[in-house]
Short mmCIF file of C-alpha atoms and ligand atoms in Angstrom, two decimals:
data_model
loop_
_atom_site.label_atom_id
_atom_site.label_comp_id
_atom_site.label_asym_id
_atom_site.label_seq_id
_atom_site.Cartn_x
_atom_site.Cartn_y
_atom_site.Cartn_z
CA UNK A 202 -164.00 -44.74 -36.93
CA UNK A 203 -160.93 -44.28 -39.13
CA UNK A 204 -160.70 -46.61 -42.15
CA UNK A 205 -156.94 -45.99 -42.55
CA UNK A 206 -155.22 -49.43 -42.47
CA UNK A 207 -152.69 -48.29 -39.87
CA UNK A 208 -155.49 -47.24 -37.52
CA UNK A 209 -157.47 -50.43 -38.19
CA UNK A 210 -154.37 -52.44 -37.25
CA UNK A 211 -153.83 -50.24 -34.18
CA UNK A 212 -157.41 -51.00 -33.02
CA UNK A 213 -156.71 -54.73 -33.40
CA UNK A 214 -153.47 -54.43 -31.38
CA UNK A 215 -155.08 -52.45 -28.53
CA UNK A 216 -157.85 -55.07 -28.24
CA UNK A 217 -155.33 -57.73 -27.34
CA UNK A 218 -154.07 -57.86 -23.76
CA UNK A 219 -150.27 -58.06 -23.98
CA UNK A 220 -149.31 -57.14 -20.44
CA UNK A 221 -145.78 -58.18 -19.64
CA UNK A 222 -145.96 -61.25 -17.32
CA UNK A 223 -142.70 -60.29 -15.62
CA UNK A 224 -144.38 -57.09 -14.46
CA UNK A 225 -147.78 -58.51 -13.57
CA UNK A 226 -147.95 -62.10 -12.37
CA UNK A 227 -150.30 -64.24 -14.49
CA UNK A 228 -150.53 -61.64 -17.33
CA UNK A 229 -150.81 -63.26 -20.77
CA UNK A 230 -147.69 -61.78 -22.41
CA UNK A 231 -147.11 -61.26 -26.14
CA UNK A 232 -148.15 -64.67 -27.59
CA UNK A 233 -151.55 -63.68 -29.00
CA UNK A 234 -150.53 -60.24 -30.33
CA UNK A 235 -147.39 -61.80 -31.93
CA UNK A 236 -149.60 -64.29 -33.76
CA UNK A 237 -151.86 -61.54 -35.11
CA UNK A 238 -148.84 -59.53 -36.26
CA UNK A 239 -147.18 -62.56 -37.93
CA UNK A 240 -150.38 -63.26 -39.88
CA UNK A 241 -150.73 -59.59 -40.82
CA UNK A 242 -147.14 -59.28 -42.05
CA UNK A 243 -147.49 -62.47 -44.12
CA UNK A 244 -150.55 -61.02 -45.86
CA UNK A 245 -148.47 -57.91 -46.68
CA UNK A 246 -146.01 -60.18 -48.52
CA UNK A 247 -143.23 -60.04 -45.92
CA UNK A 248 -141.10 -63.10 -45.09
CA UNK A 249 -141.93 -63.74 -41.48
CA UNK A 250 -139.74 -65.29 -38.82
CA UNK A 251 -141.21 -66.11 -35.34
CA UNK A 252 -138.71 -66.78 -32.59
CA UNK A 253 -139.83 -67.78 -29.12
CA UNK A 254 -137.66 -65.87 -26.73
CA UNK A 255 -139.29 -67.26 -23.58
CA UNK A 256 -142.18 -69.69 -23.31
CA UNK A 257 -145.24 -68.15 -25.00
CA UNK A 258 -143.30 -64.94 -25.73
CA UNK A 259 -142.17 -64.72 -29.35
CA UNK A 260 -140.44 -61.96 -31.32
CA UNK A 261 -141.87 -61.54 -34.82
CA UNK A 262 -139.60 -60.38 -37.61
CA UNK A 263 -140.87 -59.51 -41.08
CA UNK A 264 -138.47 -58.95 -43.96
CA UNK A 265 -139.08 -57.10 -47.22
CA UNK A 266 -136.20 -57.88 -49.65
CA UNK A 267 -135.04 -55.38 -52.26
CA UNK A 268 -134.40 -56.46 -55.85
CA UNK A 269 -130.62 -56.44 -55.28
CA UNK A 270 -128.24 -56.35 -52.26
CA UNK A 271 -127.83 -52.96 -50.60
CA UNK A 272 -128.33 -50.99 -47.45
CA UNK A 273 -130.62 -52.41 -44.75
CA UNK A 274 -133.07 -50.62 -42.47
CA UNK A 275 -134.77 -51.94 -39.37
CA UNK A 276 -137.96 -50.76 -37.70
CA UNK A 277 -138.30 -52.05 -34.10
CA UNK A 278 -141.17 -51.85 -31.61
CA UNK A 279 -142.18 -53.72 -28.47
CA UNK A 280 -145.37 -55.66 -28.07
CA UNK A 281 -145.66 -55.71 -24.30
CA UNK A 282 -147.42 -53.16 -22.14
CA UNK A 283 -147.49 -52.31 -18.44
CA UNK A 284 -150.43 -53.28 -16.28
CA UNK A 285 -153.94 -51.79 -16.33
CA UNK A 286 -154.72 -51.14 -12.68
CA UNK A 287 -157.28 -48.35 -12.37
CA UNK A 288 -158.18 -48.26 -16.09
CA UNK A 289 -161.87 -48.44 -17.00
CA UNK A 290 -161.71 -50.18 -20.38
CA UNK A 291 -158.00 -50.80 -21.23
CA UNK A 292 -158.60 -53.12 -24.22
CA UNK A 293 -161.50 -51.22 -25.77
CA UNK A 294 -159.94 -48.90 -28.40
CA UNK A 295 -162.14 -45.79 -28.27
CA UNK A 296 -161.67 -43.07 -30.85
CA UNK A 297 -162.61 -39.52 -29.82
CA UNK A 298 -161.40 -36.01 -30.62
CA UNK A 299 -158.68 -37.36 -33.00
CA UNK A 300 -157.32 -39.66 -30.30
CA UNK A 301 -157.39 -43.42 -29.84
CA UNK A 302 -157.63 -44.51 -26.22
CA UNK A 303 -156.51 -47.77 -24.61
CA UNK A 304 -153.57 -49.44 -22.82
CA UNK A 305 -150.55 -49.41 -25.06
CA UNK A 306 -152.14 -46.97 -27.59
CA UNK A 307 -149.19 -44.65 -27.07
CA UNK A 308 -146.59 -47.04 -25.53
CA UNK A 309 -146.35 -48.36 -28.10
CA UNK A 310 -148.93 -50.04 -30.25
CA UNK A 311 -149.34 -46.76 -32.16
CA UNK A 312 -145.73 -46.96 -33.24
CA UNK A 313 -145.96 -50.70 -33.94
CA UNK A 314 -149.04 -50.17 -36.18
CA UNK A 315 -147.25 -47.28 -37.99
CA UNK A 316 -144.10 -49.34 -38.71
CA UNK A 317 -145.99 -52.39 -39.95
CA UNK A 318 -148.20 -50.27 -42.14
CA UNK A 319 -145.15 -48.46 -43.46
CA UNK A 320 -143.90 -51.84 -44.61
CA UNK A 321 -147.25 -52.32 -46.48
CA UNK A 322 -146.59 -49.01 -48.39
CA UNK A 323 -142.99 -50.02 -49.12
CA UNK A 324 -144.04 -53.49 -50.24
CA UNK A 325 -146.56 -51.91 -52.65
CA UNK A 326 -143.83 -49.85 -54.25
CA UNK A 327 -141.05 -52.43 -54.04
CA UNK A 328 -137.50 -51.76 -52.78
CA UNK A 329 -134.72 -51.37 -55.30
CA UNK A 330 -131.99 -52.72 -53.04
CA UNK A 331 -131.16 -53.89 -49.55
CA UNK A 332 -133.90 -54.97 -47.19
CA UNK A 333 -136.41 -53.65 -44.70
CA UNK A 334 -136.64 -55.55 -41.42
CA UNK A 335 -139.70 -55.00 -39.25
CA UNK A 336 -139.15 -56.35 -35.76
CA UNK A 337 -141.85 -56.64 -33.12
CA UNK A 338 -140.18 -57.68 -29.87
CA UNK A 339 -141.20 -58.83 -26.41
CA UNK A 340 -140.37 -57.58 -22.90
CA UNK A 341 -139.20 -53.97 -23.37
CA UNK A 342 -141.04 -52.96 -20.26
CA UNK A 343 -139.06 -55.30 -18.06
CA UNK A 344 -135.67 -56.72 -19.13
CA UNK A 345 -135.62 -56.35 -22.91
CA UNK A 346 -134.97 -60.06 -23.52
CA UNK A 347 -136.76 -59.51 -26.86
CA UNK A 348 -134.33 -56.84 -28.15
CA UNK A 349 -131.37 -58.90 -26.81
CA UNK A 350 -132.53 -61.96 -28.77
CA UNK A 351 -133.23 -59.78 -31.85
CA UNK A 352 -129.72 -58.36 -32.12
CA UNK A 353 -128.19 -61.83 -31.57
CA UNK A 354 -129.72 -62.93 -34.89
CA UNK A 355 -130.43 -59.80 -36.90
CA UNK A 356 -128.29 -56.85 -37.99
CA UNK A 357 -129.01 -53.71 -39.99
CA UNK A 358 -127.23 -50.60 -41.17
CA UNK A 359 -129.67 -48.45 -39.32
CA UNK A 360 -132.81 -48.71 -37.14
CA UNK A 361 -135.76 -46.64 -36.05
CA UNK A 362 -137.31 -47.61 -32.78
CA UNK A 363 -140.88 -46.36 -32.97
CA UNK A 364 -141.43 -45.41 -29.31
CA UNK A 365 -143.68 -42.32 -28.86
CA UNK A 366 -141.63 -39.22 -29.46
CA UNK A 367 -144.34 -36.81 -30.63
CA UNK A 368 -142.93 -37.04 -34.12
CA UNK A 369 -139.58 -35.66 -32.91
CA UNK A 370 -136.37 -37.43 -34.01
CA UNK A 371 -134.90 -38.53 -30.67
CA UNK A 372 -131.25 -39.29 -30.94
CA UNK A 373 -130.57 -39.93 -27.27
CA UNK A 374 -132.05 -41.20 -24.04
CA UNK A 375 -130.97 -41.58 -20.44
CA UNK A 376 -129.70 -44.78 -18.88
CA UNK A 377 -130.25 -46.18 -15.39
CA UNK A 378 -128.68 -48.19 -12.63
CA UNK A 379 -130.62 -49.98 -9.87
CA UNK A 380 -128.67 -49.86 -6.61
CA UNK A 381 -129.17 -51.64 -3.33
CA UNK A 382 -127.75 -50.64 0.05
CA UNK A 383 -128.01 -52.75 3.20
CA UNK A 384 -127.25 -51.26 6.60
CA UNK A 385 -126.42 -53.70 9.32
CA UNK A 386 -127.20 -53.32 13.01
CA UNK A 387 -127.46 -55.67 15.97
CA UNK A 388 -130.70 -57.15 17.18
CA UNK A 389 -131.47 -56.64 20.79
CA UNK A 390 -134.33 -56.13 23.18
CA UNK A 391 -135.73 -52.61 22.79
CA UNK A 392 -135.00 -51.90 26.45
CA UNK A 393 -131.25 -52.50 26.05
CA UNK A 394 -129.67 -49.63 24.11
CA UNK A 395 -126.13 -50.67 25.01
CA UNK A 396 -126.65 -53.97 23.17
CA UNK A 397 -128.67 -52.89 20.16
CA UNK A 398 -127.53 -51.21 16.95
CA UNK A 399 -130.34 -49.63 14.98
CA UNK A 400 -130.00 -50.49 11.28
CA UNK A 401 -133.01 -48.36 10.22
CA UNK A 402 -131.73 -45.21 11.87
CA UNK A 403 -128.39 -45.80 10.21
CA UNK A 404 -130.16 -46.03 6.85
CA UNK A 405 -131.34 -42.50 7.59
CA UNK A 406 -127.75 -41.34 7.15
CA UNK A 407 -127.61 -43.02 3.80
CA UNK A 408 -130.86 -41.37 2.71
CA UNK A 409 -129.54 -37.96 3.75
CA UNK A 410 -126.35 -38.52 1.77
CA UNK A 411 -128.34 -39.67 -1.27
CA UNK A 412 -130.49 -36.54 -1.07
CA UNK A 413 -127.38 -34.39 -1.11
CA UNK A 414 -125.97 -36.45 -3.98
CA UNK A 415 -129.20 -35.99 -5.98
CA UNK A 416 -129.10 -32.23 -5.43
CA UNK A 417 -125.48 -32.21 -6.63
CA UNK A 418 -126.31 -34.32 -9.75
CA UNK A 419 -129.15 -32.00 -10.68
CA UNK A 420 -127.02 -28.87 -10.23
CA UNK A 421 -124.32 -30.10 -12.65
CA UNK A 422 -124.26 -28.65 -16.17
CA UNK A 423 -126.98 -30.49 -18.08
CA UNK A 424 -126.37 -32.69 -21.14
CA UNK A 425 -127.73 -30.59 -24.08
CA UNK A 426 -130.49 -33.03 -24.90
CA UNK A 427 -130.78 -35.41 -21.89
CA UNK A 428 -130.70 -32.84 -19.10
CA UNK A 429 -129.15 -33.85 -15.75
CA UNK A 430 -128.70 -37.16 -13.96
CA UNK A 431 -130.84 -37.82 -10.90
CA UNK A 432 -131.73 -40.46 -8.31
CA UNK A 433 -134.68 -41.44 -6.16
CA UNK A 434 -135.30 -43.93 -3.35
CA UNK A 435 -137.62 -46.64 -4.72
CA UNK A 436 -138.18 -49.28 -2.07
CA UNK A 437 -137.14 -49.60 1.58
CA UNK A 438 -137.66 -52.35 4.17
CA UNK A 439 -136.39 -53.33 7.62
CA UNK A 440 -137.34 -54.21 11.15
CA UNK A 441 -139.17 -57.22 12.60
CA UNK A 442 -141.30 -56.14 15.55
CA UNK A 443 -141.93 -53.19 17.83
CA UNK A 444 -139.83 -54.15 20.82
CA UNK A 445 -136.56 -55.04 19.02
CA UNK A 446 -133.60 -53.18 17.59
CA UNK A 447 -133.61 -53.84 13.83
CA UNK A 448 -130.57 -55.75 12.64
CA UNK A 449 -131.01 -54.98 8.98
CA UNK A 450 -132.50 -52.40 6.63
CA UNK A 451 -132.39 -52.61 2.83
CA UNK A 452 -132.87 -49.67 0.45
CA UNK A 453 -133.25 -49.90 -3.29
CA UNK A 454 -132.80 -46.73 -5.29
CA UNK A 455 -132.69 -45.87 -8.91
CA UNK A 456 -130.01 -43.74 -10.42
CA UNK A 457 -130.83 -42.25 -13.81
CA UNK A 458 -127.72 -41.66 -15.91
CA UNK A 459 -126.74 -39.40 -18.76
CA UNK A 460 -124.23 -39.92 -21.59
CA UNK A 461 -120.67 -40.71 -20.42
CA UNK A 462 -121.67 -42.15 -17.02
CA UNK A 463 -120.43 -45.76 -16.83
CA UNK A 464 -121.71 -48.48 -14.49
CA UNK A 465 -118.23 -48.41 -12.89
CA UNK A 466 -118.60 -44.68 -12.14
CA UNK A 467 -121.94 -45.33 -10.45
CA UNK A 468 -120.40 -48.07 -8.34
CA UNK A 469 -117.53 -45.74 -7.30
CA UNK A 470 -120.02 -42.99 -6.42
CA UNK A 471 -121.92 -45.31 -4.12
CA UNK A 472 -118.75 -46.78 -2.52
CA UNK A 473 -117.45 -43.30 -1.90
CA UNK A 474 -120.69 -42.27 -0.21
CA UNK A 475 -120.54 -45.26 2.16
CA UNK A 476 -116.83 -44.67 2.84
CA UNK A 477 -117.57 -41.13 4.03
CA UNK A 478 -120.30 -42.42 6.41
CA UNK A 479 -117.86 -45.00 7.77
CA UNK A 480 -115.22 -42.27 8.30
CA UNK A 481 -117.73 -40.36 10.42
CA UNK A 482 -118.66 -43.37 12.55
CA UNK A 483 -116.52 -46.50 12.71
CA UNK A 484 -119.61 -48.46 13.85
CA UNK A 485 -121.47 -47.69 10.66
CA UNK A 486 -121.74 -50.99 8.76
CA UNK A 487 -123.24 -51.16 5.28
CA UNK A 488 -122.88 -53.05 2.02
CA UNK A 489 -123.94 -52.07 -1.43
CA UNK A 490 -124.41 -53.56 -4.87
CA UNK A 491 -125.69 -52.64 -8.26
CA UNK A 492 -128.33 -55.09 -9.46
CA UNK A 493 -129.17 -53.83 -13.00
CA UNK A 494 -127.59 -51.23 -15.27
CA UNK A 495 -128.60 -50.06 -18.69
CA UNK A 496 -126.48 -47.42 -20.43
CA UNK A 497 -127.64 -44.07 -21.77
CA UNK A 498 -127.72 -43.85 -25.57
CA UNK A 499 -126.72 -41.16 -28.05
CA UNK A 500 -126.38 -41.00 -31.82
CA UNK A 501 -124.57 -37.98 -33.29
CA UNK A 502 -127.08 -35.62 -34.85
CA UNK A 503 -125.07 -35.45 -38.07
CA UNK A 504 -125.33 -39.22 -38.56
CA UNK A 505 -126.88 -40.05 -41.94
CA UNK A 506 -129.80 -41.88 -40.37
CA UNK A 507 -130.78 -38.88 -38.14
CA UNK A 508 -130.39 -36.45 -41.04
CA UNK A 509 -132.32 -38.55 -43.55
CA UNK A 510 -135.15 -39.20 -41.14
CA UNK A 511 -135.41 -35.55 -40.08
CA UNK A 512 -135.64 -34.54 -43.77
CA UNK A 513 -138.27 -37.17 -44.47
CA UNK A 514 -140.35 -36.17 -41.44
CA UNK A 515 -140.19 -32.50 -42.49
CA UNK A 516 -141.36 -33.42 -45.97
CA UNK A 517 -144.30 -35.49 -44.68
CA UNK A 518 -145.47 -33.16 -41.92
CA UNK A 519 -144.63 -29.85 -43.57
CA UNK A 520 -142.64 -28.54 -40.65
CA UNK A 521 -139.08 -29.00 -39.42
CA UNK A 522 -138.52 -32.09 -37.21
CA UNK A 523 -136.55 -31.13 -34.12
CA UNK A 524 -133.92 -33.40 -32.62
CA UNK A 525 -134.58 -34.38 -29.01
CA UNK A 526 -133.88 -36.93 -26.29
CA UNK A 527 -136.22 -39.16 -24.40
CA UNK A 528 -135.98 -39.36 -20.61
CA UNK A 529 -136.85 -43.04 -20.43
CA UNK A 530 -134.61 -45.92 -21.32
CA UNK A 531 -135.43 -47.81 -24.59
CA UNK A 532 -134.38 -50.70 -26.77
CA UNK A 533 -132.46 -48.19 -28.98
CA UNK A 534 -129.60 -48.64 -26.51
CA UNK A 535 -129.56 -52.45 -27.10
CA UNK A 536 -129.48 -51.90 -30.87
CA UNK A 537 -126.81 -49.23 -30.52
CA UNK A 538 -124.60 -51.47 -28.31
CA UNK A 539 -124.98 -54.20 -30.96
CA UNK A 540 -123.60 -51.83 -33.60
CA UNK A 541 -126.92 -50.80 -35.19
CA UNK A 542 -127.19 -47.02 -35.23
CA UNK A 543 -130.68 -46.22 -33.99
CA UNK A 544 -133.01 -43.28 -33.47
CA UNK A 545 -136.40 -43.08 -31.83
CA UNK A 546 -139.36 -41.77 -33.79
CA UNK A 547 -143.05 -42.31 -33.12
CA UNK A 548 -146.44 -40.69 -32.67
CA UNK A 549 -147.45 -38.32 -29.87
CA UNK A 550 -150.08 -38.88 -27.19
CA UNK A 551 -150.23 -38.98 -23.42
CA UNK A 552 -150.73 -41.19 -20.43
CA UNK A 553 -147.67 -43.36 -20.81
CA UNK A 554 -148.10 -46.02 -18.06
CA UNK A 555 -150.98 -43.89 -16.67
CA UNK A 556 -154.69 -44.72 -16.17
CA UNK A 557 -155.81 -42.81 -19.26
CA UNK A 558 -153.56 -43.49 -22.26
CA UNK A 559 -154.12 -42.32 -25.82
CA UNK A 560 -152.28 -41.75 -29.09
CA UNK A 561 -152.94 -38.98 -31.60
CA UNK A 562 -154.49 -40.68 -34.64
CA UNK A 563 -153.08 -38.15 -37.16
CA UNK A 564 -149.63 -38.71 -35.66
CA UNK A 565 -149.86 -42.47 -36.34
CA UNK A 566 -150.60 -41.74 -39.99
CA UNK A 567 -147.83 -39.23 -40.27
CA UNK A 568 -145.41 -41.58 -38.57
CA UNK A 569 -146.36 -44.38 -41.05
CA UNK A 570 -145.91 -41.96 -44.03
CA UNK A 571 -142.49 -40.77 -42.75
CA UNK A 572 -141.26 -44.33 -42.08
CA UNK A 573 -142.41 -45.51 -45.53
CA UNK A 574 -140.67 -42.55 -47.15
CA UNK A 575 -137.54 -43.30 -45.14
CA UNK A 576 -137.50 -46.92 -46.25
CA UNK A 577 -137.99 -45.99 -49.91
CA UNK A 578 -135.19 -43.39 -49.64
CA UNK A 579 -132.84 -45.67 -47.68
CA UNK A 580 -133.27 -48.70 -49.96
CA UNK A 581 -134.32 -46.93 -53.16
CA UNK A 582 -137.43 -47.65 -55.20
ZN1 ZN B 658 -142.32 -48.25 -24.74
#
């Protein structure tokens, strides 16, 4: 078992069930893990602020002040995890072959342990100016109410979100829009085709059009880091019983977006698709709406934060740190929208949201070392 304080903290974090209760009904949420982190950060000498974002679901923010005013840096990580269906021992942090296994080990208790332990190193040396803000937030896996609450009260000149990037400096990630289409038919006895209008069969036309749209999206020139946009059908439902024409069918699909695609553009795309189907058949009746959108995020690679972090990582790991993009949406977009330039940087591993999840132990140490070096360079020592 590793005696490194970052790994000891990681073990403690994995042992606590912090499944997001908005994802899994009855799950405990972030209360217990937040309490542990608040106590840990206080012992490191940080000033700790605990803000309940929803009942039993607090953000924890630790602050290390420099000796004089100056540039501020934020580390941000989420405390919640997805569910544990199919996992053998999700809250038992087993170390083997240089890996630590358990739910959230990679996504993202490894990054949370690294950022908190980096604050321990920075506190030991002392910051010359500015401040280091270490924010552990709730609910990233569902609606990011934690990050929204964080940026309402806290600002910084730059931020590192310590999601798992395999020690790459990720300056971008895709966005998404959740879309809903309802086709309308007319209920009638199954023996009376002249009276009935089949809403499910009509949804077939929508699905065919979406398949063509997806092909088109994926054949467009890719964004250099994010790749191409895409979509997939997520959930579909309709029909009431065998002997009736279905009056209604509802499809929910997810559209993943790349830089420059606005929610309005996605709405137009969907309206246009339905208009074409209506042009082909005046009886085609459908309505659509977008239920959730989160934008893609990108920070220019020549931004001082990206450059400084890449230099620091190269120094710590002894090899150049490539710039990259993550496919999944993260809280970096919330920080970015709030005017805090952010990059993603965290340890590597595998099994994100899968039944066997692990983080590379050496990566957690390197991540901690790089974050500590960044804080000391950003704020001076
Ligand atoms: Zn995550």
